[in-house]
Coordinates of C-alpha atoms (C1' of nucleotides) in Angstrom, one line a residue:
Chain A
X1 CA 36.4 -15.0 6.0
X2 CA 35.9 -18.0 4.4
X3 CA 38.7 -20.2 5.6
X4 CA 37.9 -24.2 5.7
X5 CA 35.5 -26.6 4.1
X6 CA 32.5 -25.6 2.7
X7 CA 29.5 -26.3 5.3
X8 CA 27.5 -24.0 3.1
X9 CA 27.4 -26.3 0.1
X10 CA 26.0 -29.5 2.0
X11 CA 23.8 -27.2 4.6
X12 CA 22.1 -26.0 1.5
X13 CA 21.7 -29.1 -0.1
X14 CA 20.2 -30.6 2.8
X15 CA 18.4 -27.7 3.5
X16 CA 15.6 -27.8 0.9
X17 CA 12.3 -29.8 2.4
X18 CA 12.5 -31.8 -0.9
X19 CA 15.5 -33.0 -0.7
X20 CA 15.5 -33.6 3.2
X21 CA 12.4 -35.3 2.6
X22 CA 14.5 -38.1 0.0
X23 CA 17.3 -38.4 2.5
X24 CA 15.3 -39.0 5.5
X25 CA 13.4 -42.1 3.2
X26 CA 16.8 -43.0 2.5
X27 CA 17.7 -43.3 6.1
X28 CA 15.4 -46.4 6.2
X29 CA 18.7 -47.8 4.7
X30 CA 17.7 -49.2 1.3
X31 CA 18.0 -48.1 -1.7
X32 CA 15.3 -46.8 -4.0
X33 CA 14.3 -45.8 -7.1
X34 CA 13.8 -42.0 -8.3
X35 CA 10.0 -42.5 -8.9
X36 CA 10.0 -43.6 -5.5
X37 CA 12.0 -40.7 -4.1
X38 CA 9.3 -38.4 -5.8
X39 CA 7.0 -40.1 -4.0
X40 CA 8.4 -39.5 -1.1
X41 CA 9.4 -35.8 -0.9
X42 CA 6.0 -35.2 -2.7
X43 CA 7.0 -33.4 -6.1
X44 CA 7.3 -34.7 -9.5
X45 CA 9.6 -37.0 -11.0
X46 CA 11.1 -34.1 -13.2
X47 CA 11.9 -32.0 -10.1
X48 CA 13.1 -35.1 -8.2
X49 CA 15.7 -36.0 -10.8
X50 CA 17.2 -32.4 -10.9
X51 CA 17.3 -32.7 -7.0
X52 CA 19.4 -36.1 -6.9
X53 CA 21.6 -35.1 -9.3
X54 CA 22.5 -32.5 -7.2
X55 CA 22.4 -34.7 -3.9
X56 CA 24.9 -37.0 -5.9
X57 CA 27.3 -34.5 -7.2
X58 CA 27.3 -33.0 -3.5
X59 CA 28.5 -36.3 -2.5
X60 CA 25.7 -37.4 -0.4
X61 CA 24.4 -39.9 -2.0
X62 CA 25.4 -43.2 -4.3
X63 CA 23.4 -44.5 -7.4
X64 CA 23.5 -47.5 -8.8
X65 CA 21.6 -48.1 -12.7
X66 CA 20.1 -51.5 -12.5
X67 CA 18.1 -52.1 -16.3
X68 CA 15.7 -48.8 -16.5
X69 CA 15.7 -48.0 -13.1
X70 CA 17.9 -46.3 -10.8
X71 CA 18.7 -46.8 -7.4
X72 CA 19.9 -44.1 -4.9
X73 CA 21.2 -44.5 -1.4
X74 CA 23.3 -42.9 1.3
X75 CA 26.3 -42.8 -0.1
X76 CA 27.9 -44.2 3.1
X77 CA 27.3 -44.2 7.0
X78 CA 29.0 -41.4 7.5
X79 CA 26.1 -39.3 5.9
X80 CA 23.5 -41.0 8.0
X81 CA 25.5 -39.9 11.0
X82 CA 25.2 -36.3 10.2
X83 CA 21.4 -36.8 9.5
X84 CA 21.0 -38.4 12.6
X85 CA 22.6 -35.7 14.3
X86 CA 21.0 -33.3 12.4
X87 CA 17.9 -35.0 13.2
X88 CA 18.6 -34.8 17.2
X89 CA 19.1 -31.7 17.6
X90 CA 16.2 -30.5 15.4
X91 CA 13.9 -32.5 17.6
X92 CA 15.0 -30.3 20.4
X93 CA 15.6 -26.9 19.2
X94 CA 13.5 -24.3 18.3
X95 CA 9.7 -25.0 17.6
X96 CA 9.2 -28.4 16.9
X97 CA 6.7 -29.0 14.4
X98 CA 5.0 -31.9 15.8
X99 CA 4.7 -32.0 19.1
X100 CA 5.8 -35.3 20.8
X101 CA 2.6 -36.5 21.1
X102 CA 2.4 -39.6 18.7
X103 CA 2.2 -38.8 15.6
X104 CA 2.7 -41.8 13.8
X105 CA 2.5 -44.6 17.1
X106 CA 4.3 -47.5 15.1
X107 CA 6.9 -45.1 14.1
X108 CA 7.9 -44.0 17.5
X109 CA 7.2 -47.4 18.8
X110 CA 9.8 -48.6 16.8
X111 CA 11.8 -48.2 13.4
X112 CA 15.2 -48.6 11.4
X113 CA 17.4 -46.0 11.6
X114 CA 19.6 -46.2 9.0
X115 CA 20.6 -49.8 10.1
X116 CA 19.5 -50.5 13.1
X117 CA 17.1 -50.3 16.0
X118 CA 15.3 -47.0 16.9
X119 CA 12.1 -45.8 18.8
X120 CA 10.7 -46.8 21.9
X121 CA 12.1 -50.3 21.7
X122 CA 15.2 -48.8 20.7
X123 CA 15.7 -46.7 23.6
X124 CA 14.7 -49.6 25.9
X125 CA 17.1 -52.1 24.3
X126 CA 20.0 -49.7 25.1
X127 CA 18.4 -48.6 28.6
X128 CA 18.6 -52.6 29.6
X129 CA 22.2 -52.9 28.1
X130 CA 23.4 -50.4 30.4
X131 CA 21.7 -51.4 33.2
X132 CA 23.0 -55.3 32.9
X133 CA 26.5 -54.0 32.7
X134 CA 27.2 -55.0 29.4
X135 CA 27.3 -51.5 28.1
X136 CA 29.2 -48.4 29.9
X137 CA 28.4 -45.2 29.3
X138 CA 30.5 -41.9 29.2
X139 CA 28.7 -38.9 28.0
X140 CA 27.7 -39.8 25.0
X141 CA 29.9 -42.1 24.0
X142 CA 29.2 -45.8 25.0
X143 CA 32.1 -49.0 25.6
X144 CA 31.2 -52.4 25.3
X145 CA 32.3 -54.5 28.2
X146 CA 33.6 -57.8 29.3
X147 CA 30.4 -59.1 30.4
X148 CA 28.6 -57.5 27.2
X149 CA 31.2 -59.2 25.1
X150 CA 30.2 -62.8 26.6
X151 CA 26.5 -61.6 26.3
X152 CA 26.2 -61.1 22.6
X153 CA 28.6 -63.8 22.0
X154 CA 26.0 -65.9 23.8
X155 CA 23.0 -64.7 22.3
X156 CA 24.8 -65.7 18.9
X157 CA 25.9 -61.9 17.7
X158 CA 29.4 -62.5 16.6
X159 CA 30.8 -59.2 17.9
X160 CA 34.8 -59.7 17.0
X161 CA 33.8 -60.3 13.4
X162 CA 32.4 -56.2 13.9
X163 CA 35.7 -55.0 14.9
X164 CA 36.5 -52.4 12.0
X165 CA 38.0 -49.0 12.4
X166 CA 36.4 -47.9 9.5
X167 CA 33.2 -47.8 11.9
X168 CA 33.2 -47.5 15.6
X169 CA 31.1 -50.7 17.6
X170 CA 29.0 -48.4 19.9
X171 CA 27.5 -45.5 19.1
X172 CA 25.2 -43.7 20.8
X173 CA 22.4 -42.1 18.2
X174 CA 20.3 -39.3 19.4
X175 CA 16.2 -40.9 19.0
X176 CA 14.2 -37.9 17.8
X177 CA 10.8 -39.5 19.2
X178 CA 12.1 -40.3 22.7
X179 CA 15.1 -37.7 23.0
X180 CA 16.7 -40.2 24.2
X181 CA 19.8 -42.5 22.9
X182 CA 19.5 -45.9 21.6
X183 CA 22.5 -47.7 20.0
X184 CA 23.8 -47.6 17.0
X185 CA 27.2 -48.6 15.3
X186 CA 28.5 -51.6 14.4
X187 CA 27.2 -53.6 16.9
X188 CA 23.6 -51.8 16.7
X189 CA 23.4 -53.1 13.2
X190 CA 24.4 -57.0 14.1
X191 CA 22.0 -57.1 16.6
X192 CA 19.3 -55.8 14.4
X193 CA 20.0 -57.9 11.4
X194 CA 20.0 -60.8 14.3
X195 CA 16.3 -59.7 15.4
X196 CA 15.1 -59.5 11.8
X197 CA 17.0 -63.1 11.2
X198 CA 16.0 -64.7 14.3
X199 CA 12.2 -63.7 13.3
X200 CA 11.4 -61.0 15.8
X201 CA 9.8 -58.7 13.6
X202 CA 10.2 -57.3 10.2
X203 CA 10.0 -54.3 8.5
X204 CA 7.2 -52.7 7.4
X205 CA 6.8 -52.1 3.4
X206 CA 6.6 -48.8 2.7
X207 CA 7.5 -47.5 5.6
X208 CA 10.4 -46.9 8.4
X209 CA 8.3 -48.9 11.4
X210 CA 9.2 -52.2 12.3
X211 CA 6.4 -54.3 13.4
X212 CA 7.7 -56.9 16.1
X213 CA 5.3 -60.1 16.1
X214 CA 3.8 -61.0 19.3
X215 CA 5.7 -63.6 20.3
X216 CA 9.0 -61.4 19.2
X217 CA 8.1 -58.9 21.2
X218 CA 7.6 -61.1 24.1
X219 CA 11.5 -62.1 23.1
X220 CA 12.7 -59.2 23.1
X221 CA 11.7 -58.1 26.5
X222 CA 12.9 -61.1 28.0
X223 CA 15.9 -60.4 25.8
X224 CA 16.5 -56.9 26.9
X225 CA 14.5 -56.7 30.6
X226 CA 13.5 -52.8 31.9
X227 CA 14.8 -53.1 35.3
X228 CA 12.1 -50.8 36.4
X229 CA 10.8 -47.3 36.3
X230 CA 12.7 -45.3 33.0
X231 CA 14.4 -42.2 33.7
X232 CA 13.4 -39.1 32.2
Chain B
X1 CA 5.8 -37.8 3.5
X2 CA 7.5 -35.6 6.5
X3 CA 7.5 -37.8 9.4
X4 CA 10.3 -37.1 12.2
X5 CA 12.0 -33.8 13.0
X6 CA 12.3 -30.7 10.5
X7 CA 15.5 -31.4 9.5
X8 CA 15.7 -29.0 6.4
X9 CA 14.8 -26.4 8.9
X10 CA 17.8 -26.2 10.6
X11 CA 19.9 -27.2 7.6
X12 CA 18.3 -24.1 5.7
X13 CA 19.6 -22.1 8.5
X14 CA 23.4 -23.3 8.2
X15 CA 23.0 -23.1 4.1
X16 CA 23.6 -19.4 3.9
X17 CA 26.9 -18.7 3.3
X18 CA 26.8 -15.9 5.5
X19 CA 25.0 -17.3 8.6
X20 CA 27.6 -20.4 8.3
X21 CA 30.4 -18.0 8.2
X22 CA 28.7 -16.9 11.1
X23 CA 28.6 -20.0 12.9
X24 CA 32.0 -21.3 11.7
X25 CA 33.4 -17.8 13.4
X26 CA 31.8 -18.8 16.8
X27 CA 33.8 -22.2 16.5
X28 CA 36.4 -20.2 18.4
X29 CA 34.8 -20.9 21.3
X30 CA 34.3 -17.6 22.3
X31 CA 30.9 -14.6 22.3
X32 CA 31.2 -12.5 19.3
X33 CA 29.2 -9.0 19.1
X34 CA 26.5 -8.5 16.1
X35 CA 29.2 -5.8 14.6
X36 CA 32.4 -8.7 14.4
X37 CA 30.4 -11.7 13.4
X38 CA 28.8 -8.6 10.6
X39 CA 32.0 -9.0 9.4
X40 CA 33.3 -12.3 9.6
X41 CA 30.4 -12.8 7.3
X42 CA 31.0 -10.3 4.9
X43 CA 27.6 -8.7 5.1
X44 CA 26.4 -5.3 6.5
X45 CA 25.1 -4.9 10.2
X46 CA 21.5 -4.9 9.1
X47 CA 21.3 -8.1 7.5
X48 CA 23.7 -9.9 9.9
X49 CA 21.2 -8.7 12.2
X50 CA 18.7 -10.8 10.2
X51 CA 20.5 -13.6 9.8
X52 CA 21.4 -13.6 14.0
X53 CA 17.5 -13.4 15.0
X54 CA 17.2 -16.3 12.6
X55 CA 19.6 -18.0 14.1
X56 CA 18.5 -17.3 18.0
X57 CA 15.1 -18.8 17.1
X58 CA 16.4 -21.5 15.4
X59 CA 18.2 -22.6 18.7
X60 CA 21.6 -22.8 17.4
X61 CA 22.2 -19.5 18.8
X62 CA 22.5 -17.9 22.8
X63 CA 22.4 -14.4 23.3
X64 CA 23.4 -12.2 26.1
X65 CA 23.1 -8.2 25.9
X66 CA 25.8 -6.6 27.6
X67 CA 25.7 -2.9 27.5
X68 CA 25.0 -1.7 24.5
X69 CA 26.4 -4.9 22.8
X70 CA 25.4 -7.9 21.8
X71 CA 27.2 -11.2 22.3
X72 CA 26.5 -14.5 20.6
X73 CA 27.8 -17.6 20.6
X74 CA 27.0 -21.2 19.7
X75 CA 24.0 -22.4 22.2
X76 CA 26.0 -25.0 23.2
X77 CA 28.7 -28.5 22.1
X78 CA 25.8 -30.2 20.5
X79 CA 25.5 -27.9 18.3
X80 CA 29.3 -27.5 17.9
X81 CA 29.0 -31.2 17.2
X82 CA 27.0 -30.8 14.3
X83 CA 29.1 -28.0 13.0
X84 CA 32.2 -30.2 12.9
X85 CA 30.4 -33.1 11.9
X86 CA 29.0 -31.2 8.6
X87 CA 32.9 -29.8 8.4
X88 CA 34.3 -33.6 8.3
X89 CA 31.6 -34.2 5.7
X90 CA 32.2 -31.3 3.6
X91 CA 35.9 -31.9 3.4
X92 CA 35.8 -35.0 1.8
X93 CA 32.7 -34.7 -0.5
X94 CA 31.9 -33.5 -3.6
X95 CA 34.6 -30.7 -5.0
X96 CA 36.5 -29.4 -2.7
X97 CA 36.2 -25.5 -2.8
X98 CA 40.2 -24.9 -1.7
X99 CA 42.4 -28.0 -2.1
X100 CA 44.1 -29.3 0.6
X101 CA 47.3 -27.2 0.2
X102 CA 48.3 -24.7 2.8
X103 CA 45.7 -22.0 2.4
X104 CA 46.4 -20.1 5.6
X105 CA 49.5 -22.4 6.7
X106 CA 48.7 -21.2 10.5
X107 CA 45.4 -22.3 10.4
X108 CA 46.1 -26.0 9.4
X109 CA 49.1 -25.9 12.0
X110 CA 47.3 -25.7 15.1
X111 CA 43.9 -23.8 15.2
X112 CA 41.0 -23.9 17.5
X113 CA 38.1 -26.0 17.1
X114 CA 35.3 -24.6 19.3
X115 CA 37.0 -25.6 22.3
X116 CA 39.8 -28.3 22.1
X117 CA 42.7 -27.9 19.7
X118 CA 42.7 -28.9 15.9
X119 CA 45.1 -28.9 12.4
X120 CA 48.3 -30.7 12.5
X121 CA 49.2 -30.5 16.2
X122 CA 45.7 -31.6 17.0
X123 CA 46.1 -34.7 14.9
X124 CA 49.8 -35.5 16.3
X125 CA 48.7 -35.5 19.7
X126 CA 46.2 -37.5 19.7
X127 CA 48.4 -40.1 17.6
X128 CA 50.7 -40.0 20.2
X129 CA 48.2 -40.8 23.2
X130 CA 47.1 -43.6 21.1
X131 CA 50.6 -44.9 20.6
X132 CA 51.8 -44.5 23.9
X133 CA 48.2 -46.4 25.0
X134 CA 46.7 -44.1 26.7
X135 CA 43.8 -43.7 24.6
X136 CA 42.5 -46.9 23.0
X137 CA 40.6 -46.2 19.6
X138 CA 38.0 -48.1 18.4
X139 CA 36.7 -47.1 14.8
X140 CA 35.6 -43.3 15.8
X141 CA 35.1 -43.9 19.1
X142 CA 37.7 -43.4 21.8
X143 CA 38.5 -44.2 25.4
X144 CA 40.8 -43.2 27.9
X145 CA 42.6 -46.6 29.5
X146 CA 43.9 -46.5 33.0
X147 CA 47.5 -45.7 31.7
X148 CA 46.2 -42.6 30.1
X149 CA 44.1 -41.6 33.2
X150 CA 47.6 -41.8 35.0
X151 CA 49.4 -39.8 32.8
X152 CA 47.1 -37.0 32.8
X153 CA 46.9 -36.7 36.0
X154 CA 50.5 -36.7 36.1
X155 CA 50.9 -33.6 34.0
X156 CA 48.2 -31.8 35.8
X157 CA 44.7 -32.5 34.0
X158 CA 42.0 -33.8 36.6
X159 CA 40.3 -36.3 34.2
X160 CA 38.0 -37.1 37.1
X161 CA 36.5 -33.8 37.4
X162 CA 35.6 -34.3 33.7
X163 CA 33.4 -36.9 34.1
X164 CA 30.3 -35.5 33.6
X165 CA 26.7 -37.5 31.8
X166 CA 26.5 -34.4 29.8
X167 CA 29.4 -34.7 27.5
X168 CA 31.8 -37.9 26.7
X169 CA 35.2 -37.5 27.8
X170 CA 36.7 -38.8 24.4
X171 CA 35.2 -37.5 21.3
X172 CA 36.9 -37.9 17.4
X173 CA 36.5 -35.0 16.1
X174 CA 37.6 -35.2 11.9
X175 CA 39.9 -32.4 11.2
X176 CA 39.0 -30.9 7.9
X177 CA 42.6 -30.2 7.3
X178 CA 44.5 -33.0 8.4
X179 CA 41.2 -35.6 6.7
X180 CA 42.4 -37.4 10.2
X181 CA 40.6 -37.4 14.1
X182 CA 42.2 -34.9 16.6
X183 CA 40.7 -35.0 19.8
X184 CA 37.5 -33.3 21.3
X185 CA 35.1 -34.1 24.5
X186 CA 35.4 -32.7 27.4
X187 CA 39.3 -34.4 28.1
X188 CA 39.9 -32.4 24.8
X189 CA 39.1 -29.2 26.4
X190 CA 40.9 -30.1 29.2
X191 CA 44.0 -30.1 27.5
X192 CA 43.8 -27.1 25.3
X193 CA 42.9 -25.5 28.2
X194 CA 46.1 -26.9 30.2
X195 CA 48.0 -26.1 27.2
X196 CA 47.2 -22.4 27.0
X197 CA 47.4 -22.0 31.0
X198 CA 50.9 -23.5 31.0
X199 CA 51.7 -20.7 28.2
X200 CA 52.9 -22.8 25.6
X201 CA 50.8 -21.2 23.4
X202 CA 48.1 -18.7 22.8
X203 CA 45.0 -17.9 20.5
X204 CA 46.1 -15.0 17.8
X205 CA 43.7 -12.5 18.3
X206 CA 41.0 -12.4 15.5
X207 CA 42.0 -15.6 14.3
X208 CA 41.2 -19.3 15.1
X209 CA 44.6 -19.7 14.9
X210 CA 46.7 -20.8 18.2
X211 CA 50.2 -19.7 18.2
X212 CA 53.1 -22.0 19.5
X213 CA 55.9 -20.2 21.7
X214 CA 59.3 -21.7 20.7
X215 CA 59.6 -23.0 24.1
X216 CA 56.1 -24.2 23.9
X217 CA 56.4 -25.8 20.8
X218 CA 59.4 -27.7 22.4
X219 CA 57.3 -28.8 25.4
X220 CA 54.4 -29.8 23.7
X221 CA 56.4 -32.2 21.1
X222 CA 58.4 -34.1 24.4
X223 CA 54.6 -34.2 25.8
X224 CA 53.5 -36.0 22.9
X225 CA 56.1 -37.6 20.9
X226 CA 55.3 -38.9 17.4
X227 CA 56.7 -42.1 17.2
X228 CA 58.1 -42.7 13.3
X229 CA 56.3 -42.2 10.1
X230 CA 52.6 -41.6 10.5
X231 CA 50.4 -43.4 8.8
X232 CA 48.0 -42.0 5.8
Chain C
dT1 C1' 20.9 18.0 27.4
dT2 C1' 23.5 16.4 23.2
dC3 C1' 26.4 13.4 20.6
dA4 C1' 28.3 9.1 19.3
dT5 C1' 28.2 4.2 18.9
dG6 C1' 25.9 -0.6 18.6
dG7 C1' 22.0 -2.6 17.0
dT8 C1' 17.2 -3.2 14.9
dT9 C1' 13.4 -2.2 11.6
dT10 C1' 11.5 -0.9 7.3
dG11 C1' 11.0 -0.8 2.4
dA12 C1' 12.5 -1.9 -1.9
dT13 C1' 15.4 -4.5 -5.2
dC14 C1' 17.1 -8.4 -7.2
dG15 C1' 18.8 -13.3 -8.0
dT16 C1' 18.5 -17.7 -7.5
dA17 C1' 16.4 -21.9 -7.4
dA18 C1' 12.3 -24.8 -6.9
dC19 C1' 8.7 -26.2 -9.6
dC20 C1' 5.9 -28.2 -13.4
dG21 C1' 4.5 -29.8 -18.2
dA22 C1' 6.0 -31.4 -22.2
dA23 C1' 9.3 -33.2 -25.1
dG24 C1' 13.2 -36.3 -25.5
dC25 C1' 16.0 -40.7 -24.5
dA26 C1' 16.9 -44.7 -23.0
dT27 C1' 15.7 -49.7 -21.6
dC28 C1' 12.8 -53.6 -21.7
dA29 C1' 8.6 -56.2 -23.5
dT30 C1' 5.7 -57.7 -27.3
Chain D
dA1 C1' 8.7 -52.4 -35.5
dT2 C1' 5.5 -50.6 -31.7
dG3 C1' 4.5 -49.5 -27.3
dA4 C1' 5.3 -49.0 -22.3
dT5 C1' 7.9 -47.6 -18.4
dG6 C1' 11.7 -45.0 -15.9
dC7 C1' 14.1 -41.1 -16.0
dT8 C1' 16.3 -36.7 -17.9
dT9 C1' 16.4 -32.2 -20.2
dC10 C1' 14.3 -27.9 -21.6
dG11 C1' 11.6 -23.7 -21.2
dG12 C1' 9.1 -20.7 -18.6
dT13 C1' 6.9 -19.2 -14.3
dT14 C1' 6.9 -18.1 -9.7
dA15 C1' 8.2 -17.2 -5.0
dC16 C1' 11.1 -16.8 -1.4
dG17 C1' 14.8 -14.8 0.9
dA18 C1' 19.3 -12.3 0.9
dT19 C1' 20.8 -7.9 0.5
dC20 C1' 21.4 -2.8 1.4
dA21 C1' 20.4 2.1 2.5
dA22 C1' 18.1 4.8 5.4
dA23 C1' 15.5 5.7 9.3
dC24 C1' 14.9 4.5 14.0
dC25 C1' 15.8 3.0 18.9
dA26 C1' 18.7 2.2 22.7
dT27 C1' 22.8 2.7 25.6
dG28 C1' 26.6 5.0 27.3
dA29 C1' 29.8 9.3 27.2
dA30 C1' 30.5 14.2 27.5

DNA sequence: TTCATGGTTTGATCGTAACCGAAGCATCAT
DNA sequence: ATGATGCTTCGGTTACGATCAAACCATGAA
């Protein structure tokens, strides 16, 4: 019956709307503090603690005590892979509970993902990759070229500094907004610290959207060109 | 507050234990009938009945009446994907529920894992296509180099025909039992597949276990050598 | 037809866990 | 000290959902 590990335990602990609601926030990458967490999955603080307690003894997320407050986060990127890909496929199974229509237009526009780029721009940043050559794409999973190699080295991303196996460079990350994938990985979060650094946009402060400026955006697109008419 | 896909909704549905005994039972691979899947779970018809309509309208499941039986099985890799993915998770976080010492010794040998191979012959083999360079591993993510393409086709597995936009060839997969990557994507498939038509082995019946011939056992190990002492 | 088997529905029970307010501890400021 | 803020613990309420037995509906067999 029950042989192996015990999906159950984390299923459930992900399960509860509260809690989901405190890991998605989380997924914004930063850490926050419990008060905020309420906040964010909408209960009170009382409720909130007993919930990440249990989220940290689950192992899902890290905490850090910093004078009176206390910060949570992911506890590593290996959680914000499973949300992500519990994330995907919730945006296309079953009923979805907003329709696709924008809902929130800067979200879907464009966002962090855990650490890096997501939304509309997101999708379009990986869309140009691949069409330029300096991504190739299998399936799902993605291989940084030759040419892309040169590219980012160019465009000052140092990419051999990102070689790690504890994380893989590409990744390709399901977008719940476009169904589509943009990039993630290694690489996804160098090039999005280098957007934020270079002065593209910055992040929103409350929120997951990233607001590019206008002459960032104009950067971007000349960065990352659409080629012409998406795909569905 | 809730912004993005229902995540918990889906979670939810994985966080009974008897609907993820359910699902982890159709990680074989193959259709189960309300009456088995009854009782992998441990519950009575009538509320594995429940817990399968839940599951069929939550997407995870497909359904297909044949006679007077009903066969499920997992709508499709994606959501395999996720299944493992929560596996890897729950095998390294929080308490384990069973330690990592031989519970059901078979099952950590070689065992199915939806529909590539898994346990301790999984993890060998793909050590050995790594070593011998035919699969080049980069963090979690994996590709097949030209030697590898060569000797696959060598021994009879048409990568080519694999190659499909809908599934990546190469897929880490984290075996719960090994805590190490066996392989999975479509190539994985391939070579269970190749594996079980060559008769070196064959699934035990109501198991997810795979049983080794002698011979078979024998081939597969000059097939993929392990080098020396492998690594932690 | 009649019977058996596979599956669903209904109705009722029961447990668990989410929730809040209030009280209790800390930590920092004054 | 005194007070304020951030968080945890406690007690009690409430609701949801998992469960089963029994009745019911289908399909196939005799």
């Amino acid at each position: 019956m029950k042989e192996g590990p015990d999906i159950a335990r984390i299923a459930t602990l992900i399960g509860d709307p509260a809690r989901a609601n405190m890991l998605m926030a989380l997924m914004g990458g930063q850490a926050l503090t419990a008060t905020e967490l309420a906040g964010a999955a909408g209960v009170t603080l009382a409720t909130a603690s007993a919930h990440l307690s249990k989220l940290e003894d689950g192992g899902l997320l890290s905490q850090r005590r910093q004078g009176r407050h206390r910060y949570f986060a992911l506890a590593d990127s290996a959680v914000a892979g499973l949300l992500e890909n519990l994330a995907g496929l919730a945006a296309t199974r079953g009923h979805l509970r907003h329709r696709p229509g924008p809902r929130d237009p800067a979200l879907r526009r464009a966002r962090i993902c855990y650490d890096h780029l997501a939304g509309d721009f997101g999708v379009r940043m990986l869309d140009s990759l691949i069409g330029r050559g300096a991504i190739m794409a299998d399936g799902e999973a993605l291989q940084l070229t030759e040419s892309g190699h040169r590219f980012f080295c160019e465009i000052g991303v140092d990419v051999d500094a990102l070689k790690t196996p504890r994380r893989p460079l590409c990744r390709a990350c399901l977008d719940w907004s476009e169904r589509r994938s943009h990039l993630g990985g290694a690489l996804g979060k160098a090039i999005f610290q280098h957007i934020l650094a270079e002065g593209l946009a910055k992040r929103e402060p409350e929120s997951r959207a990233i607001r590019f400026t206008r002459e960032g955006e104009r950067r971007f697109l000349a960065l990352f060109p659409v080629q012409d008419a998406d795909a569905a």
